[in-house]
Short mmCIF file of C-alpha atoms in Angstrom, two decimals:
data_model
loop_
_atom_site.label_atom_id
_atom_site.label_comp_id
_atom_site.label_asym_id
_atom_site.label_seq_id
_atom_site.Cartn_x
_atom_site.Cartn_y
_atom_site.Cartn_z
CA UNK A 1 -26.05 -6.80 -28.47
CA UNK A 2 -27.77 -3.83 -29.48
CA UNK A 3 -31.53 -2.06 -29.56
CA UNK A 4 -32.52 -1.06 -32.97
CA UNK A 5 -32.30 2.54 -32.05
CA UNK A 6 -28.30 1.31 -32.17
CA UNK A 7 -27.70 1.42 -28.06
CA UNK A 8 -26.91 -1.17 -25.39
CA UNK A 9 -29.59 -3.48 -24.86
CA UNK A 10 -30.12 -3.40 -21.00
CA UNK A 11 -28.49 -6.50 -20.26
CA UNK A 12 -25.51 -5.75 -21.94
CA UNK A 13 -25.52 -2.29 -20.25
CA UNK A 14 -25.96 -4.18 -16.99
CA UNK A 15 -23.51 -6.27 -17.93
CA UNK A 16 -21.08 -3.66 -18.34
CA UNK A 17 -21.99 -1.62 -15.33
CA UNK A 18 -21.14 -4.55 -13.26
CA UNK A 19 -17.84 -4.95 -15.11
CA UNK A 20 -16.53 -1.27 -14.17
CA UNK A 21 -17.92 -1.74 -10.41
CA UNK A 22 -16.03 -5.07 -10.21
CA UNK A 23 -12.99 -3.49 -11.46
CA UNK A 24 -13.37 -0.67 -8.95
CA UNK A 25 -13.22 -3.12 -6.45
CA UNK A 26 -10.61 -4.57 -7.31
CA UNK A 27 -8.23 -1.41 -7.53
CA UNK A 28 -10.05 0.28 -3.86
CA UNK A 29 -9.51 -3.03 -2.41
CA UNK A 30 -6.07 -4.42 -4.08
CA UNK A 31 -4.19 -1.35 -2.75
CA UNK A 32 -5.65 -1.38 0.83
CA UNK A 33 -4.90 -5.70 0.97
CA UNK A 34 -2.33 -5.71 -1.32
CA UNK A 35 -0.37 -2.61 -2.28
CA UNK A 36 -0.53 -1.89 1.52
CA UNK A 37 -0.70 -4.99 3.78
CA UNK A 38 1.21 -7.18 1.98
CA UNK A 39 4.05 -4.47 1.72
CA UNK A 40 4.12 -2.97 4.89
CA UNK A 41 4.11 -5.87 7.64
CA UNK A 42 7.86 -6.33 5.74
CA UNK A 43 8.95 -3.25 5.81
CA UNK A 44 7.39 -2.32 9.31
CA UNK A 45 9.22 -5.38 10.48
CA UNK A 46 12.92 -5.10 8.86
CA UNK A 47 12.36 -1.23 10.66
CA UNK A 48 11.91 -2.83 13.89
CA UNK A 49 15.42 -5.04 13.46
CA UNK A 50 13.85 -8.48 12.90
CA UNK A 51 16.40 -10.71 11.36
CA UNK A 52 15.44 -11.93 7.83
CA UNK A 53 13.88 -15.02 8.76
CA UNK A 54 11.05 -13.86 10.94
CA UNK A 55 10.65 -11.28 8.68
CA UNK A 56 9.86 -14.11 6.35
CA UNK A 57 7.60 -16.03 8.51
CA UNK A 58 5.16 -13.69 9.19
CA UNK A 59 5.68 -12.23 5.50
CA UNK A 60 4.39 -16.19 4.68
CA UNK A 61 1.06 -15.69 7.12
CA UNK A 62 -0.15 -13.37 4.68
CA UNK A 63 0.29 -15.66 1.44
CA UNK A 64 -0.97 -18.65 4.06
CA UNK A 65 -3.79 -16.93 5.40
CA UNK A 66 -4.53 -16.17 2.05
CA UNK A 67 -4.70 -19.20 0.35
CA UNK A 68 -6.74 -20.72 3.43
CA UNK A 69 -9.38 -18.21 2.30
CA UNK A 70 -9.13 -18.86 -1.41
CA UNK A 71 -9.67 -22.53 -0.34
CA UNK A 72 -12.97 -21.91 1.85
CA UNK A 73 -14.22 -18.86 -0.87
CA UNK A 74 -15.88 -21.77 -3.04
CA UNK A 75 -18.56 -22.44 -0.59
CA UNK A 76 -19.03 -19.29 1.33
CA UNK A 77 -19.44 -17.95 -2.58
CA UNK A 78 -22.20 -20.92 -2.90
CA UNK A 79 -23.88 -19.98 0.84
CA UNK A 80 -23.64 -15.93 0.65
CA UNK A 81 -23.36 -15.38 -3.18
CA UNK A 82 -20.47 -13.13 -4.74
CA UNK A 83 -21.11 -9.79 -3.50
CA UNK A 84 -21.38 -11.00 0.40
CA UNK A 85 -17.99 -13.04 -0.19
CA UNK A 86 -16.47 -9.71 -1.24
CA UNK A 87 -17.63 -7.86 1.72
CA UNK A 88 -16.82 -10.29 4.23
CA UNK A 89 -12.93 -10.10 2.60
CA UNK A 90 -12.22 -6.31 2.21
CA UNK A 91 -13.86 -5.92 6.14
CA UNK A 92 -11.99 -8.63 7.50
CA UNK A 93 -8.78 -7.32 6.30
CA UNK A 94 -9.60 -3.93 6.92
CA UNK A 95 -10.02 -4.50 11.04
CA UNK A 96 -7.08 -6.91 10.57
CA UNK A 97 -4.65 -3.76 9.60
CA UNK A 98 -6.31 -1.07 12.09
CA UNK A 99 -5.72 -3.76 15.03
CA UNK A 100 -2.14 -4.74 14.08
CA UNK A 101 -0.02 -1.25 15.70
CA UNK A 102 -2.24 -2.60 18.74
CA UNK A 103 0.03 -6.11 19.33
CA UNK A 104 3.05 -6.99 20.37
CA UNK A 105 5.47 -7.82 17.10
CA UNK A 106 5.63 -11.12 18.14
CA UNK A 107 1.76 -11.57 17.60
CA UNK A 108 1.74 -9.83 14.18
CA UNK A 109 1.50 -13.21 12.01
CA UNK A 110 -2.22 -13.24 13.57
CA UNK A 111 -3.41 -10.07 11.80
CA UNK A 112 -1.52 -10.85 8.51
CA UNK A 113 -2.86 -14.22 8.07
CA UNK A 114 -6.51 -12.51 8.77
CA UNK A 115 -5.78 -9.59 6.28
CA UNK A 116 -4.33 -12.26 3.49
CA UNK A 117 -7.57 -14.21 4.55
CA UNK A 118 -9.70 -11.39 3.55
CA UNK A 119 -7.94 -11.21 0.35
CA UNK A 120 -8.13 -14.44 -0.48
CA UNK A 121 -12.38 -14.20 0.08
CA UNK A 122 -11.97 -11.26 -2.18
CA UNK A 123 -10.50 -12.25 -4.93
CA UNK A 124 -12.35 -15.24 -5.64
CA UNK A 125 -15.41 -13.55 -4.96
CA UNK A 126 -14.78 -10.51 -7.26
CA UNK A 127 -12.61 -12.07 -10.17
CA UNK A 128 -14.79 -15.32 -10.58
CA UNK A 129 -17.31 -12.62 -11.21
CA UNK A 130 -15.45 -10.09 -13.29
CA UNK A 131 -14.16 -12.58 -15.24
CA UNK A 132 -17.74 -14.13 -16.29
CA UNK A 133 -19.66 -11.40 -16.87
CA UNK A 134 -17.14 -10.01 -19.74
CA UNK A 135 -17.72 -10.51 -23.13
CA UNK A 136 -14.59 -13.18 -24.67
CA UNK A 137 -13.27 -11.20 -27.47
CA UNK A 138 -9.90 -10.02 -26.71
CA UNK A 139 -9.93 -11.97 -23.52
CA UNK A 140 -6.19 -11.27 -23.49
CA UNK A 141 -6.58 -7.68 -23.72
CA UNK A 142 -8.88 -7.37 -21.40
CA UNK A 143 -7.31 -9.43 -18.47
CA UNK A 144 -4.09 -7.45 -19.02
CA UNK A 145 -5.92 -4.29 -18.91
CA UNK A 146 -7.77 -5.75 -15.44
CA UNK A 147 -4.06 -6.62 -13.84
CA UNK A 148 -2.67 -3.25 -15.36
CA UNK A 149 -5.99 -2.00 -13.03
CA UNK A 150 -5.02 -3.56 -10.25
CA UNK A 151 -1.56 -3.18 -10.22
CA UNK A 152 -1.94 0.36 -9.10
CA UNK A 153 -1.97 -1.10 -5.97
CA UNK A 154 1.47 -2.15 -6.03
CA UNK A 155 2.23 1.49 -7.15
CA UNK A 156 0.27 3.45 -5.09
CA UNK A 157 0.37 1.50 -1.58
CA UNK A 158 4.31 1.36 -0.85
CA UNK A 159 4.13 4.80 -2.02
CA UNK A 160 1.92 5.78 0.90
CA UNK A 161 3.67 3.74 3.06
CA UNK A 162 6.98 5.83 2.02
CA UNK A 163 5.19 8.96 2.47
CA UNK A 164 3.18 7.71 6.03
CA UNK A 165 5.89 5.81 7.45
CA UNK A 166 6.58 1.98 8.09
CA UNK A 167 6.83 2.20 12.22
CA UNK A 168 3.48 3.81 12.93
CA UNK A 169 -0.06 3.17 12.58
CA UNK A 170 -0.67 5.81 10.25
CA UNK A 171 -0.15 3.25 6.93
CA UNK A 172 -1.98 0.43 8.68
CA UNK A 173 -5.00 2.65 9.09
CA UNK A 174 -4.94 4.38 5.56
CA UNK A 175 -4.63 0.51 4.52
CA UNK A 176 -8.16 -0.65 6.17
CA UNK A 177 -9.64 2.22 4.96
CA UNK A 178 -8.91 1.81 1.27
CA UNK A 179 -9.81 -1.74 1.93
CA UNK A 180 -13.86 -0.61 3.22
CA UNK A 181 -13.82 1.97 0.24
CA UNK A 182 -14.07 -1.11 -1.81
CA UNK A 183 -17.69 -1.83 0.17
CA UNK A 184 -18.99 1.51 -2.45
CA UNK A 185 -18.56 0.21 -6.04
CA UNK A 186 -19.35 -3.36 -4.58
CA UNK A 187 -23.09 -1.92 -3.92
CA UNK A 188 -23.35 -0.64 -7.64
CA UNK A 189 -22.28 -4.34 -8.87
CA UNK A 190 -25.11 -6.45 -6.59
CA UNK A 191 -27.69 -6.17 -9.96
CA UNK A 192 -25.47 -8.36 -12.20
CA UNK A 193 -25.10 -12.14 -10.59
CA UNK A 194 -24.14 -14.98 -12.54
CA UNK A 195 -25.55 -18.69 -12.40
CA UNK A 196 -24.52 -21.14 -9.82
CA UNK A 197 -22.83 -23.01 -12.20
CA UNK A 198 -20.43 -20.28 -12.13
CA UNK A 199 -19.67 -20.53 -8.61
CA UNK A 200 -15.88 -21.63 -8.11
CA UNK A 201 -15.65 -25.40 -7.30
CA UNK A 202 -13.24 -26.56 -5.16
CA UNK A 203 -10.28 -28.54 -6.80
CA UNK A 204 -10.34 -31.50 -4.62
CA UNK A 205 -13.47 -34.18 -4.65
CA UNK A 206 -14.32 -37.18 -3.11
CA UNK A 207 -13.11 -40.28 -4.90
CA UNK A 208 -10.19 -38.39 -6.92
CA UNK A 209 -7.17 -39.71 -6.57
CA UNK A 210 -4.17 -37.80 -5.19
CA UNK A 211 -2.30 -38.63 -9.02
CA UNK A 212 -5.11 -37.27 -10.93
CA UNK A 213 -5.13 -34.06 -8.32
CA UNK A 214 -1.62 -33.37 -9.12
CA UNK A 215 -2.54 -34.10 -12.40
CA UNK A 216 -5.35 -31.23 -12.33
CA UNK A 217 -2.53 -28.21 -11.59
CA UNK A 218 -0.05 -29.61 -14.27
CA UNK A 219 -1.03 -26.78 -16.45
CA UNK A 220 0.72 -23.98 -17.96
CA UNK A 221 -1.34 -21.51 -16.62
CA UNK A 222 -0.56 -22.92 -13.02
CA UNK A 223 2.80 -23.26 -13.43
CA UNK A 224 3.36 -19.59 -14.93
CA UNK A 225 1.44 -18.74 -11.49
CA UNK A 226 3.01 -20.48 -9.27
CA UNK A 227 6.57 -19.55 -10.09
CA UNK A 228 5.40 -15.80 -10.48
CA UNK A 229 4.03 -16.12 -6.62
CA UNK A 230 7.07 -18.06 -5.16
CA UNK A 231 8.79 -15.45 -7.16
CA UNK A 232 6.71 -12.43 -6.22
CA UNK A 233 6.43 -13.53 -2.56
CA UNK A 234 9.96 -13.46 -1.96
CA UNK A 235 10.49 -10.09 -3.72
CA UNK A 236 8.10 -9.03 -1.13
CA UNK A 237 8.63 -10.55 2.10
CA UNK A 238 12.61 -10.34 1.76
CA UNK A 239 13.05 -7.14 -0.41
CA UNK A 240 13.81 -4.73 2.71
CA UNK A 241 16.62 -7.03 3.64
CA UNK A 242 17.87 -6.89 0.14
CA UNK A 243 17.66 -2.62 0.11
CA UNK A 244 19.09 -2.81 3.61
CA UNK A 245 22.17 -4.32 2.65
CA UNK A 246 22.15 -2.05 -0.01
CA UNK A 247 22.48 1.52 1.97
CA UNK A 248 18.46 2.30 1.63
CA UNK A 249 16.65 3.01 4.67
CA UNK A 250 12.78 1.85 5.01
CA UNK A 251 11.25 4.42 2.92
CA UNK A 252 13.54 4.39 0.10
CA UNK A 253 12.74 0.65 -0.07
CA UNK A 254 8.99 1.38 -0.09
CA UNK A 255 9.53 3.62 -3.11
CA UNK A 256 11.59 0.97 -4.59
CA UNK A 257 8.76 -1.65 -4.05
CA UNK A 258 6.61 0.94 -5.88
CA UNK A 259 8.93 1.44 -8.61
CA UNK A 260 8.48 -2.20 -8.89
CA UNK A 261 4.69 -1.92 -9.36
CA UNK A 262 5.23 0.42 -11.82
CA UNK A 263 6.35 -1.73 -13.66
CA UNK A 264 3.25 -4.05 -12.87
CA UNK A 265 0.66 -1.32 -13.63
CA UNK A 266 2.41 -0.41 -16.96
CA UNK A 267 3.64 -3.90 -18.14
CA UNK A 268 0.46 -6.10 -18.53
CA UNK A 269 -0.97 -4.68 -21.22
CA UNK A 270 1.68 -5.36 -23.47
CA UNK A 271 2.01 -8.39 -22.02
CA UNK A 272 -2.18 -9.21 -23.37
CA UNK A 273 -1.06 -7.72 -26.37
CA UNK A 274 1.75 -9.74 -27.29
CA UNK A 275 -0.69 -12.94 -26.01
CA UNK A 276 -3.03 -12.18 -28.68
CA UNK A 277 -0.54 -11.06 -31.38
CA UNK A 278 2.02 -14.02 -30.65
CA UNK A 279 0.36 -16.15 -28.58
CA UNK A 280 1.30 -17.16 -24.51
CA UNK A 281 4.74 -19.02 -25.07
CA UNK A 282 6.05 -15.64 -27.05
CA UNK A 283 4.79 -13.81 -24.01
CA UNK A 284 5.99 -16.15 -20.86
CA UNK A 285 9.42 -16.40 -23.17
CA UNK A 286 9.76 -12.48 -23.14
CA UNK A 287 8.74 -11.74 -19.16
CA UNK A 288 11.49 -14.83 -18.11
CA UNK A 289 14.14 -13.67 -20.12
CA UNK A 290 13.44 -9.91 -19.09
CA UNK A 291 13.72 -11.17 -15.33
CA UNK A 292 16.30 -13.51 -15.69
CA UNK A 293 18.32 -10.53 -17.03
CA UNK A 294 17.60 -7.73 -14.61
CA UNK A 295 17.59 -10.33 -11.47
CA UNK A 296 21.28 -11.48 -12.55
CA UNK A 297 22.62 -8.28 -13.12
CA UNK A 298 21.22 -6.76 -9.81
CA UNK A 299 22.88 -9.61 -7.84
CA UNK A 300 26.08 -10.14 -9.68
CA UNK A 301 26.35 -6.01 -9.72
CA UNK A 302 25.91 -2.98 -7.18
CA UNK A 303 23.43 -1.02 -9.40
CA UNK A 304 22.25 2.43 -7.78
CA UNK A 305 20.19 5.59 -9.32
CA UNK A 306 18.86 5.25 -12.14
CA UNK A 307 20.34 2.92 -13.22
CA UNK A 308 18.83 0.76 -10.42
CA UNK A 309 14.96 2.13 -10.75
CA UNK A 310 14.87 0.85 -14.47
CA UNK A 311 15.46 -2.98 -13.11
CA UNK A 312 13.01 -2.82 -10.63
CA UNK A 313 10.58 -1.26 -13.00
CA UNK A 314 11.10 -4.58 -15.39
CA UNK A 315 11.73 -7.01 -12.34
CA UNK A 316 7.77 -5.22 -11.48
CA UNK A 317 6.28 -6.25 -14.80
CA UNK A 318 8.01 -9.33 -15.22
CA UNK A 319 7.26 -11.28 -12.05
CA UNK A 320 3.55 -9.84 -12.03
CA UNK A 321 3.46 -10.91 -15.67
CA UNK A 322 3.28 -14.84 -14.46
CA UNK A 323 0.83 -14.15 -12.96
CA UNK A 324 -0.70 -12.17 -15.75
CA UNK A 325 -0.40 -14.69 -18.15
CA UNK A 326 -1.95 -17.65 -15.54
CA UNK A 327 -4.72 -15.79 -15.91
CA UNK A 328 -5.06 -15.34 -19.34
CA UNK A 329 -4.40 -18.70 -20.10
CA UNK A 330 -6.49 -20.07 -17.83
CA UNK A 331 -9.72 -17.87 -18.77
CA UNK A 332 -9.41 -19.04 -22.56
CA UNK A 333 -12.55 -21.62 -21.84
CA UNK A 334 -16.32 -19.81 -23.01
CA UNK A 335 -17.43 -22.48 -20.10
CA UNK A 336 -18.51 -20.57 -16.90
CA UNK A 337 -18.17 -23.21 -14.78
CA UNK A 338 -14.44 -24.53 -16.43
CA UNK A 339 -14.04 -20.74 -16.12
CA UNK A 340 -14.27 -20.88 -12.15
CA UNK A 341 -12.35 -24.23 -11.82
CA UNK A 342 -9.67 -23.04 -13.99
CA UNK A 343 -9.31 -19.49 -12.13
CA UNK A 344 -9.27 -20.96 -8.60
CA UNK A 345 -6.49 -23.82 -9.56
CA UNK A 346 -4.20 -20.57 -10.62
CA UNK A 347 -5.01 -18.14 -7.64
CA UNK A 348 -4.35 -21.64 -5.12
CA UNK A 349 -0.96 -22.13 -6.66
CA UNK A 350 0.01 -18.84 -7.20
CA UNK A 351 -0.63 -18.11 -3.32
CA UNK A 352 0.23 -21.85 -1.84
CA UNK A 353 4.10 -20.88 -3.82
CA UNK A 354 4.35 -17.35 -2.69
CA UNK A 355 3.85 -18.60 1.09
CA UNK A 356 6.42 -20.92 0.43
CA UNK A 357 8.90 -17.67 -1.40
CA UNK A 358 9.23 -15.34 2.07
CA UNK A 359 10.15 -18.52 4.85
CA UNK A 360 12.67 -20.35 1.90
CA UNK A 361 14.64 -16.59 0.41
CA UNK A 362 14.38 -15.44 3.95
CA UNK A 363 16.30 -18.70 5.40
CA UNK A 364 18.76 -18.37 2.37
CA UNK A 365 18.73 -14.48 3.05
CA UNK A 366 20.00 -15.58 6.84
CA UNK A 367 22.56 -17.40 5.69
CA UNK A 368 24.11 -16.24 2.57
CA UNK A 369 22.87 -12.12 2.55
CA UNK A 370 20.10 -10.12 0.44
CA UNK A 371 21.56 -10.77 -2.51
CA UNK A 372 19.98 -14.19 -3.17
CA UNK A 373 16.97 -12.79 -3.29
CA UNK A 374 18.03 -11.90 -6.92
CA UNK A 375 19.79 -15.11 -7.44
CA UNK A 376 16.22 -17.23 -6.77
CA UNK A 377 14.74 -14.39 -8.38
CA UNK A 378 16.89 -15.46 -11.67
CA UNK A 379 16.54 -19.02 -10.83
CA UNK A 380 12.63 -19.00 -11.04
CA UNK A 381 12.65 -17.20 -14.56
CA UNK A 382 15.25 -20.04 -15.98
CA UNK A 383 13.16 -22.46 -14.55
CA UNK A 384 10.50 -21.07 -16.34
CA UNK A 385 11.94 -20.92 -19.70
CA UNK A 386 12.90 -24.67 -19.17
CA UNK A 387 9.57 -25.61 -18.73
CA UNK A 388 8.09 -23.75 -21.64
CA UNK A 389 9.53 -26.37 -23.81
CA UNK A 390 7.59 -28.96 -21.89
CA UNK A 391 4.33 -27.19 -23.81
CA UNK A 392 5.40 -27.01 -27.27
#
């Protein structure tokens, strides 16, 4: 909408305002919860000699803690409004990481299950609103260019991990730091609030019945979440075992992870594009087969170099693009409050899956060696391209 003088109305400007703040958030905040926490309690861990499977477990506090807070963000959106939500997220997780160097490793699935708490507040808080305050055309476009955003975190926080170190509290400090610096842009955002019918509903009601639940997550854009977390999850929890066995020491596998979100940040887009041009199944089709092909060679092979940067680059935009693509196909609704219902079904399966990825690849891991985390890793994606027929 535009004045006749041929500028932004100030709605629409306010509109937009709020749209860059949110997306500030989400790249100060993704990189301190994300890029950081949820890459360095691994790492930090497999450098201490944990054996793969509690390196799992507490890996799967973060992606627990998580979804409990995605699960309780509905109403603490409806009691303290978007922009409180936020902040009580990016502070919780930022004390969570300054305390952790504090406690015993054996107590360190406390502070990661806060910290993916806090991220789970956030996320709900800040995407319900992103997402319905932006205008619809190109929705595709847009949502990749938001994950392409956001993925800097899984670029830019194992890199500062492989600069700061895993073993000290250096990393966990720059973490909660870059999680409060989210607090700044969040301020700028408070003028644009949406309705309360576009406050996130929980997805389970009184009277439903537990077959029309299950019924309520059957949907493509939950399933290409929730095999992109269980998928994701596992890449992260059990991907310092996998470099271990592999002659790579902790900060080579950092810088490995964020060759991986490279391939995130740089992926999406195309990704949105190829949504729009070709629609999702073309999309899904192209990220599963581009997986399926870099996991199988990486576990069937001994790839190093080069050679072995380029499949974690597509392995990064791949297994993000699931996710990716959840999203966009579950933000194709003009309804804010289907908007809100649809987003929170993808971000609860996405997360309730990649708990499940770090304790199941790091039992396997235990038993069998790193190298089925590529094996599930290919699994997942032909799994995937089996049920895209389902949706024809």
């Amino acid at each position: 909408m535009t004045t006749a003088a041929g500028h932004l109305a100030p709605d629409t400007r306010q509109r937009w305002r709020g749209v860059v703040a949110l997306n500030l958030v989400s790249t100060f905040s993704q990189i301190g919860q994300y890029g950081i926490g949820f890459s360095l309690y691994p790492l930090a861990l497999e450098a201490r000699g944990l054996p793969a499977w509690q390196i799992g477990v507490i890996s799967s506090a973060l992606w627990l803690g998580m979804l409990a807070g995605l699960l309780l963000a509905p109403m603490a959106v409806r009691r303290l409004h978007h922009s409180r939500t936020v902040l009580v997220g990016v502070v919780l997780s930022a004390l969570a990481l300054m305390l952790t160097p504090a406690l015993p490793v054996t107590w360190w699935a406390v502070p990661a299950a806060a910290c993916g708490f806090g991220m789970g507040f956030r996320w709900i808080g800040n995407e319900t609103w992103l997402f319905g305050i932006m205008p619809e055309e190109g929705r595709g476009r847009i949502v990749g260019f938001h994950e392409t955003l956001i993925a800097i975190a899984a670029v830019t926080g194992p890199a500062l991990i492989a600069v700061l170190g895993a073993t000290g509290w250096p990393s966990f400090l720059v973490g909660g730091l870059l999680s409060l610096a989210a607090a700044v842009p969040l301020q700028a955002a408070g003028g644009v609030q949406l309705g309360d019918d576009a406050v996130p509903t929980p997805a389970m009601r009184a009277g439903v019945s537990w077959w029309v639940l299950v019924k309520r997550f059957i949907t493509l854009g939950a399933i290409l979440a929730g095999i992109g977390g269980i998928t994701e999850g596992a890449i992260l929890g059990v991907f310092p075992v996998y470099a271990r066995e592999r002659g790579f020491d902790s900060s080579e596998a950092a810088w490995l992870l964020s060759v991986f979100g490279m391939g995130s940040l740089f992926l999406q887009f195309l990704l949105g594009w190829i949504v729009d041009s070709w629609g999702m199944r073309a999309a899904a089709t192209c990220a599963a087969v581009v997986t399926a092909i870099c996991a199988l060679f990486a576990s069937i092979a001994a790839p190093a170099g080069q050679l072995f940067t380029v499949l974690m680059f597509l392995l990064g935009g791949g297994i993000t693009g699931f996710l990716t693509l959840g999203l966009i196909a579950a933000t194709e609704h003009a309804d804010p409050a289907r908007l809100a219902e649809d987003v929170s079904r993808v971000s609860i399966v996405f997360t309730l899956l990649s708990a499940i990825g770090p304790v199941l690849v790091g039992g396997l891991a235990s038993l069998a060696g790193g190298t089925m985390l590529m094996v599930f890793a290919c699994f997942t994606s032909v799994v995937l391209l089996t049920t895209l027929k389902l949706f024809r």
